[in-house]
Amino acid sequence: MGGPTDMPIGKHYQPETLAVREGVARSQFNEHSEALYLTSSFVFDSAAQAAARFSGDEDGNVYSRFTNPTVTAFQGRLAALEGAEACVATASGMSAILSLVMALCKAGDHIVASTGLFGATQQLLGNIMGRFGVHTSFVAQTDVAAWEAAMRPETRLFFLETPSNPLTEIADIAALVAVAHARNVIVAVDNCFCTPILQRPLDLGADLVVHSATKFLDGQGRVLGGAVAGSRNLTDEVFKFLRTAGPTLSAFNAWVLLKGMETLKIRMQAQSASALALAHWLEAHPSVERVVYPGLPSHPQHALARRQQSSGGAIVAFTVKGGRTEAWKVVDSCRLLSITANLGDTKTTLTHPASTTHGRITPEQRSAAGITEGLLRIAVGLEAVVDLQDDLERGLSLI
Ligand SMILES: *Cc1c(COP(=O)(O)O)cnc(C)c1O
């Protein structure tokens, strides 16, 4: 569905080309830049056309809760980048995950997910969905045997996020897909940290990819958005839920995201290169106990990361020598790095997960997820590495 000239440009193009050219819905004015269709509803030529649009017999826009040309353009662009048949955009990353679970699971179903999931995803699967009879077993991200052992006859979904936040643990997507598909279990991967530029889970056999477009897809910290991409038979179910329940991406946010995605590849490459340089520097720093970054040979799953991702990504986690006091010293000494929980921005951000993003989960869940008091997470942006080092050094030298 969408505008009259939103035909796909073709699968054979490279990602950076698709990111700029795919998903264009030109209006009658033939504008060059993607148009923003700020309208809640669309008019029909006749009663018969209205009926056909509502029944789905005729493609076309109806009402922006479920059809809007700017949102359709975003969906087309992201689907092309992920190598997906179809994509459904949502208001945020969390509403993408909610829509996925509501669309594909029913009371009595069971989910296997990793202990290292994003904090709000853990809350959603671990606390909220349980009230509706959908129960989740949490297992170690890296332990394929544990995923298999957690399966039950009623298991419907594997939900993973790789690399995990903030510890960058790598799940072996292909291995988990083999375990899941042997018993007809759907595999969904939160691909927020890598984006399709660094990792394409569908190529490794996953059924669905979930995004918080809020992060790298926007890339400039402006809007919230999310998406579920994959085979059309599954995304159609997500679409039916979204059409009725309404956790819809706004046209304005879709338009911002379309423009953000045009620079996705060069941002991911530059931010990953800076993250690697910063990780090496931190690893050699006397005040730092440990650095976890998939691009470092010291990462426990460096070899897997190299097979599965085209680079280490922009997120670096490290533990300072000491606990909360020392970690907060580094945070409070920064003048350049932003103290914020967001990530995927051109501006580098610094987070103390134990007291922020992972502050609402129980201490037991925190320690199961490896979130120690000395842990800090950096989401590297586009500033010069030397400036980031100087900023961090101010706090690290106090330890
Ligand atoms: C931020 C984030 C989410 C949630 O996305 P929102 O857009 O904030 O709702 C989900 N997964 C991961 C890995 C995230 O970083």
Coordinates of C-alpha atoms and ligand atoms in Angstrom, one line a residue:
M1 CA 0.0 0.0 0.0
G2 CA 1.2 3.6 -0.5
G3 CA 1.6 6.2 -3.1
P4 CA 1.3 5.6 -6.8
T5 CA 5.0 5.5 -7.6
D6 CA 6.5 3.7 -4.6
M7 CA 7.6 0.6 -6.6
P8 CA 10.7 -1.0 -5.2
I9 CA 13.8 0.0 -7.0
G10 CA 15.2 -3.5 -7.0
K11 CA 17.0 -5.9 -4.7
H12 CA 20.3 -6.0 -6.5
Y13 CA 21.4 -2.6 -5.2
Q14 CA 23.9 -2.2 -2.4
P15 CA 22.7 -1.1 1.1
E16 CA 23.9 2.5 0.8
T17 CA 22.0 2.9 -2.5
L18 CA 18.8 1.4 -1.0
A19 CA 19.1 3.6 2.0
V20 CA 19.0 6.7 -0.2
R21 CA 16.7 5.5 -3.1
E22 CA 14.3 2.9 -1.8
G23 CA 10.9 3.8 -0.5
V24 CA 10.1 6.9 -2.5
A25 CA 6.4 7.9 -2.7
R26 CA 6.2 10.8 -5.1
S27 CA 3.1 12.9 -5.2
Q28 CA 1.6 14.6 -8.3
F29 CA 4.2 17.4 -7.8
N30 CA 7.1 15.0 -8.5
E31 CA 9.1 16.3 -5.5
H32 CA 12.7 15.0 -5.3
S33 CA 13.0 14.7 -1.5
E34 CA 10.6 12.3 0.2
A35 CA 7.2 14.1 0.9
L36 CA 5.7 14.3 4.4
Y37 CA 2.0 13.3 4.2
L38 CA 0.6 14.9 7.3
T39 CA -3.0 13.8 7.1
S40 CA -5.0 11.5 9.3
S41 CA -7.3 10.3 6.6
F42 CA -7.6 9.9 2.8
V43 CA -10.6 10.7 0.6
F44 CA -12.1 8.2 -1.9
D45 CA -13.4 8.8 -5.4
S46 CA -16.7 7.0 -4.7
A47 CA -18.6 4.9 -2.2
A48 CA -17.5 1.8 -4.1
Q49 CA -13.8 2.8 -3.8
A50 CA -14.2 3.5 -0.1
A51 CA -15.7 0.0 0.3
A52 CA -12.9 -1.6 -1.7
R53 CA -10.2 0.2 0.3
F54 CA -11.8 -0.8 3.6
S55 CA -12.2 -4.4 2.6
G56 CA -8.6 -4.6 1.3
D57 CA -9.8 -5.4 -2.3
E58 CA -8.1 -2.3 -3.5
D59 CA -4.7 -1.2 -2.3
G60 CA -4.4 2.4 -1.2
N61 CA -4.5 4.6 1.8
V62 CA -7.4 4.8 4.2
Y63 CA -6.5 6.2 7.6
S64 CA -3.1 6.9 9.1
R65 CA -3.5 4.5 12.0
F66 CA -2.6 1.9 9.4
T67 CA -1.8 3.4 6.0
N68 CA 0.2 6.5 5.3
P69 CA 2.5 7.0 2.3
T70 CA 5.4 8.4 4.3
V71 CA 5.2 5.5 6.7
T72 CA 4.9 3.1 3.8
A73 CA 8.1 4.6 2.3
F74 CA 10.0 4.1 5.6
Q75 CA 8.7 0.5 5.7
G76 CA 9.9 -0.2 2.2
R77 CA 13.3 1.3 2.8
L78 CA 13.9 -0.7 6.0
A79 CA 12.5 -3.9 4.4
A80 CA 15.0 -3.5 1.5
L81 CA 17.9 -3.0 3.9
E82 CA 17.0 -6.0 6.0
G83 CA 16.3 -8.2 3.0
A84 CA 12.8 -8.6 4.3
E85 CA 9.6 -9.3 2.3
A86 CA 7.6 -6.8 4.3
C87 CA 7.9 -4.4 7.3
V88 CA 5.4 -2.9 9.7
A89 CA 6.4 0.4 11.3
T90 CA 5.5 1.2 14.9
A91 CA 5.6 4.2 17.3
S92 CA 8.7 3.0 19.2
G93 CA 10.9 0.0 19.6
M94 CA 8.9 -1.2 22.5
S95 CA 5.6 -1.0 20.6
A96 CA 7.3 -3.1 17.9
I97 CA 8.1 -5.8 20.4
L98 CA 4.6 -5.5 22.0
S99 CA 2.9 -5.8 18.6
L100 CA 5.0 -8.8 17.7
V101 CA 4.1 -10.7 20.9
M102 CA 0.4 -9.6 20.8
A103 CA 0.2 -10.7 17.1
L104 CA 1.9 -14.0 17.3
C105 CA 1.3 -15.3 20.8
K106 CA -1.9 -16.3 22.7
A107 CA -2.6 -17.2 26.3
G108 CA -0.8 -20.4 27.2
D109 CA 2.1 -19.8 24.7
H110 CA 5.7 -19.7 26.0
I111 CA 8.6 -17.6 24.9
V112 CA 12.4 -18.2 25.4
A113 CA 14.4 -15.1 25.7
S114 CA 17.8 -14.0 26.9
T115 CA 18.7 -12.6 30.3
G116 CA 20.6 -9.8 28.6
L117 CA 17.6 -8.2 26.9
F118 CA 17.0 -4.5 27.0
G119 CA 15.5 -3.6 30.4
A120 CA 12.0 -2.6 29.1
T121 CA 11.8 -5.8 27.0
Q122 CA 12.5 -7.8 30.1
Q123 CA 9.7 -6.0 31.9
L124 CA 7.3 -6.5 29.1
L125 CA 8.0 -10.2 28.6
G126 CA 8.8 -11.1 32.2
N127 CA 6.1 -9.1 34.0
I128 CA 3.4 -7.7 31.8
M129 CA 2.8 -10.5 29.3
G130 CA 2.6 -13.0 32.1
R131 CA -0.6 -11.4 33.2
F132 CA -2.1 -12.4 29.9
G133 CA -0.9 -16.0 30.1
V134 CA 2.2 -15.6 27.9
H135 CA 5.1 -16.8 30.0
T136 CA 8.8 -16.3 29.3
S137 CA 11.8 -18.3 30.3
F138 CA 15.0 -16.3 30.4
V139 CA 18.3 -18.1 29.6
A140 CA 21.9 -17.1 29.0
Q141 CA 22.3 -15.4 25.6
T142 CA 25.4 -17.4 24.7
D143 CA 24.3 -20.8 25.8
V144 CA 22.5 -22.6 22.9
A145 CA 21.9 -25.7 25.0
A146 CA 20.1 -23.6 27.6
W147 CA 17.7 -22.3 24.9
E148 CA 17.0 -25.8 23.8
A149 CA 16.5 -27.1 27.4
A150 CA 14.1 -24.2 28.1
M151 CA 11.8 -25.2 25.3
R152 CA 8.3 -26.6 26.1
P153 CA 5.6 -28.1 23.8
E154 CA 3.9 -24.7 24.0
T155 CA 7.0 -22.6 23.1
R156 CA 6.1 -20.3 20.3
L157 CA 8.9 -17.7 20.1
F158 CA 12.6 -17.3 20.6
F159 CA 13.4 -13.6 21.3
L160 CA 17.0 -12.4 21.2
E161 CA 18.9 -9.2 21.0
T162 CA 22.5 -9.4 19.7
P163 CA 24.8 -7.8 20.6
S164 CA 23.0 -7.4 24.0
N165 CA 22.7 -4.2 25.8
P166 CA 25.0 -3.1 27.5
L167 CA 27.3 -6.1 27.7
T168 CA 27.5 -6.8 23.9
E169 CA 27.0 -10.5 24.4
I170 CA 26.6 -12.2 21.0
A171 CA 23.9 -14.8 20.3
D172 CA 24.7 -17.3 17.6
I173 CA 21.7 -16.5 15.4
A174 CA 22.1 -19.4 13.0
A175 CA 22.6 -22.0 15.8
L176 CA 19.5 -20.7 17.6
V177 CA 17.5 -20.7 14.4
A178 CA 18.4 -24.4 13.9
V179 CA 17.2 -25.3 17.4
A180 CA 14.0 -23.3 17.0
H181 CA 13.0 -24.3 13.5
A182 CA 13.4 -28.0 14.4
R183 CA 10.3 -27.5 16.5
N184 CA 8.5 -24.8 14.5
V185 CA 9.4 -22.0 16.8
I186 CA 9.6 -18.5 15.4
V187 CA 12.9 -16.6 15.9
A188 CA 12.8 -12.8 16.4
V189 CA 16.0 -10.8 16.6
D190 CA 16.2 -7.2 18.0
N191 CA 18.7 -5.8 15.5
C192 CA 18.9 -2.4 17.1
F193 CA 22.6 -2.4 17.9
C194 CA 23.9 -3.5 14.5
T195 CA 21.3 -2.3 12.1
P196 CA 21.1 -4.1 8.7
I197 CA 24.4 -2.3 7.8
L198 CA 26.4 -4.6 10.2
Q199 CA 24.2 -7.6 10.5
R200 CA 21.2 -9.1 8.7
P201 CA 19.5 -11.7 10.9
L202 CA 17.1 -12.8 8.2
D203 CA 20.0 -14.0 6.0
L204 CA 21.0 -16.2 9.0
G205 CA 17.5 -17.8 9.0
A206 CA 15.7 -15.6 11.6
D207 CA 12.0 -15.1 10.9
L208 CA 11.6 -11.6 12.1
V209 CA 13.8 -8.5 12.8
V210 CA 12.7 -5.9 15.4
H211 CA 14.0 -2.4 15.5
S212 CA 14.1 0.5 17.8
A213 CA 14.4 3.0 15.0
T214 CA 14.9 5.6 17.7
K215 CA 18.5 4.6 17.8
F216 CA 20.8 4.3 14.8
L217 CA 18.2 4.5 12.1
D218 CA 17.3 8.0 13.1
G219 CA 20.9 8.4 14.2
Q220 CA 20.5 11.9 15.5
G221 CA 18.4 11.4 18.6
R222 CA 15.3 13.2 17.3
V223 CA 12.3 10.8 17.2
L224 CA 11.0 7.5 18.5
G225 CA 10.1 4.8 16.1
G226 CA 10.2 1.1 15.6
A227 CA 9.6 -1.7 13.1
V228 CA 9.0 -5.4 12.7
A229 CA 10.3 -6.9 9.4
G230 CA 10.3 -10.4 7.9
S231 CA 8.2 -12.7 5.8
R232 CA 4.8 -11.3 4.8
N233 CA 2.8 -14.0 6.5
L234 CA 4.2 -13.0 9.9
T235 CA 4.2 -9.2 9.4
D236 CA 0.6 -9.4 8.2
E237 CA -0.3 -10.7 11.6
V238 CA 1.6 -7.8 13.2
F239 CA -0.1 -5.4 10.8
K240 CA -3.6 -6.7 11.8
F241 CA -2.8 -6.0 15.4
L242 CA -1.4 -2.5 14.7
R243 CA -4.4 -1.6 12.5
T244 CA -6.7 -2.3 15.4
A245 CA -4.7 -1.4 18.4
G246 CA -2.9 1.7 16.9
P247 CA 0.7 1.7 18.1
T248 CA 1.4 3.4 14.8
L249 CA 4.5 5.3 13.6
S250 CA 3.6 8.9 12.9
A251 CA 4.1 10.2 9.4
F252 CA 6.4 13.0 10.7
N253 CA 8.6 10.5 12.5
A254 CA 8.7 8.3 9.5
W255 CA 9.9 11.2 7.4
V256 CA 12.6 12.0 9.9
L257 CA 13.7 8.4 9.9
L258 CA 13.8 8.2 6.1
K259 CA 16.3 11.1 6.1
G260 CA 18.2 9.6 8.9
M261 CA 18.6 6.3 7.1
E262 CA 20.2 7.9 4.1
T263 CA 23.4 8.3 6.1
L264 CA 23.1 5.0 8.1
K265 CA 26.0 3.3 6.4
I266 CA 28.6 6.0 6.7
R267 CA 27.5 6.7 10.3
M268 CA 27.7 3.0 11.3
Q269 CA 31.1 2.7 9.7
A270 CA 32.6 5.8 11.3
Q271 CA 31.0 5.2 14.7
S272 CA 32.2 1.6 14.7
A273 CA 35.7 2.6 13.8
S274 CA 35.8 5.2 16.6
A275 CA 34.4 2.6 19.0
L276 CA 37.1 0.2 18.2
A277 CA 39.8 2.8 18.7
L278 CA 38.2 3.9 22.0
A279 CA 37.9 0.2 23.2
H280 CA 41.6 -0.4 22.6
W281 CA 42.5 2.8 24.5
L282 CA 40.2 1.9 27.4
E283 CA 41.6 -1.7 27.5
A284 CA 45.1 -0.2 28.1
H285 CA 43.9 2.2 30.7
P286 CA 45.1 1.6 34.3
S287 CA 41.8 2.6 35.9
V288 CA 39.8 0.2 33.7
E289 CA 39.2 -3.4 34.9
R290 CA 37.6 -4.8 31.8
V291 CA 36.4 -3.7 28.4
V292 CA 33.7 -5.6 26.4
Y293 CA 33.6 -4.8 22.8
P294 CA 32.8 -7.4 20.0
G295 CA 35.6 -6.0 17.9
L296 CA 38.3 -6.7 20.5
P297 CA 40.1 -10.0 20.3
S298 CA 39.6 -10.2 24.1
H299 CA 35.8 -10.4 23.7
P300 CA 34.6 -13.9 24.7
Q301 CA 32.8 -14.3 21.3
H302 CA 35.0 -12.3 19.1
A303 CA 35.2 -15.1 16.5
L304 CA 31.4 -15.4 16.4
A305 CA 31.0 -11.7 16.2
R306 CA 33.4 -11.6 13.2
R307 CA 31.4 -14.2 11.4
Q308 CA 28.0 -12.7 12.1
Q309 CA 28.6 -8.9 12.0
S310 CA 30.7 -6.9 9.6
S311 CA 32.1 -4.8 12.5
G312 CA 32.0 -4.5 16.2
G313 CA 29.4 -1.7 16.3
A314 CA 29.3 1.6 18.2
I315 CA 28.6 0.3 21.7
V316 CA 31.5 -0.1 24.2
A317 CA 31.0 -1.4 27.7
F318 CA 33.7 -1.2 30.3
T319 CA 34.1 -1.7 34.1
V320 CA 36.1 0.8 36.1
K321 CA 38.2 -0.4 39.0
G322 CA 35.8 0.1 42.0
G323 CA 32.0 0.4 42.1
R324 CA 29.3 2.9 41.8
T325 CA 31.3 5.8 43.3
E326 CA 34.2 5.4 40.8
A327 CA 31.8 4.9 37.8
W328 CA 29.8 8.0 38.8
K329 CA 33.1 10.0 39.0
V330 CA 33.8 9.2 35.4
V331 CA 30.2 10.2 34.4
D332 CA 30.2 13.4 36.4
S333 CA 33.6 14.5 35.1
C334 CA 32.5 14.5 31.5
R335 CA 31.9 17.8 29.8
L336 CA 31.5 16.5 26.2
L337 CA 29.9 13.0 26.5
S338 CA 26.2 13.3 27.2
I339 CA 24.8 11.7 30.3
T340 CA 21.8 10.1 28.8
A341 CA 20.3 6.7 28.3
N342 CA 19.8 7.1 24.6
L343 CA 22.2 5.5 22.1
G344 CA 22.8 5.5 18.4
D345 CA 23.2 9.3 18.3
T346 CA 25.9 11.3 16.5
K347 CA 26.6 12.7 19.9
T348 CA 28.4 10.2 22.1
T349 CA 26.5 9.2 25.2
L350 CA 27.5 7.7 28.5
T351 CA 25.3 5.6 30.7
H352 CA 25.6 3.9 34.1
P353 CA 23.3 1.0 33.4
A354 CA 22.9 -0.3 37.1
S355 CA 21.3 3.0 38.2
T356 CA 19.4 3.9 35.0
T357 CA 18.4 1.6 32.1
H358 CA 18.6 -1.5 34.4
G359 CA 17.6 0.3 37.6
R360 CA 14.0 -1.1 37.6
I361 CA 14.9 -4.8 37.5
T362 CA 15.6 -6.7 40.7
P363 CA 19.2 -6.9 42.0
E364 CA 19.0 -10.7 41.2
Q365 CA 18.0 -10.0 37.6
R366 CA 20.8 -7.4 37.4
S367 CA 23.5 -9.7 38.6
A368 CA 22.2 -12.5 36.3
A369 CA 22.5 -10.0 33.4
G370 CA 26.1 -9.1 34.6
I371 CA 25.2 -5.4 35.3
T372 CA 27.7 -4.5 37.9
E373 CA 28.0 -1.2 39.8
G374 CA 31.3 -0.3 38.1
L375 CA 29.9 -0.9 34.6
L376 CA 29.6 2.0 32.1
R377 CA 28.3 2.0 28.6
I378 CA 29.4 4.3 25.8
A379 CA 27.5 4.7 22.6
V380 CA 30.1 6.3 20.4
G381 CA 29.0 9.1 18.1
L382 CA 30.8 11.1 15.5
E383 CA 33.1 13.3 17.6
A384 CA 36.9 12.9 17.3
V385 CA 38.2 10.0 19.3
V386 CA 40.9 12.1 20.9
D387 CA 38.3 14.5 22.3
L388 CA 36.3 11.5 23.7
Q389 CA 39.5 10.2 25.3
D390 CA 40.3 13.5 26.9
D391 CA 36.8 13.8 28.3
L392 CA 36.9 10.3 29.8
E393 CA 40.5 10.7 31.1
R394 CA 39.4 13.5 33.4
G395 CA 37.3 11.1 35.4
L396 CA 39.4 8.0 35.0
S397 CA 42.5 9.8 36.3
L398 CA 40.6 10.4 39.6
I399 CA 40.3 6.6 40.2
Ligands
LIG1 C1 15.9 1.4 23.0 C2 15.8 0.0 22.7 C3 14.5 -0.6 22.6 C4 13.3 0.1 22.8 O1 13.1 1.1 21.8 P1 12.2 2.4 22.1 O2 12.2 3.0 20.7 O3 12.9 3.2 23.1 O4 10.9 2.0 22.5 C5 14.5 -2.0 22.3 N1 15.6 -2.7 22.2 C6 16.8 -2.2 22.3 C7 18.0 -3.0 22.1 C8 17.0 -0.8 22.5 O5 18.2 -0.3 22.6

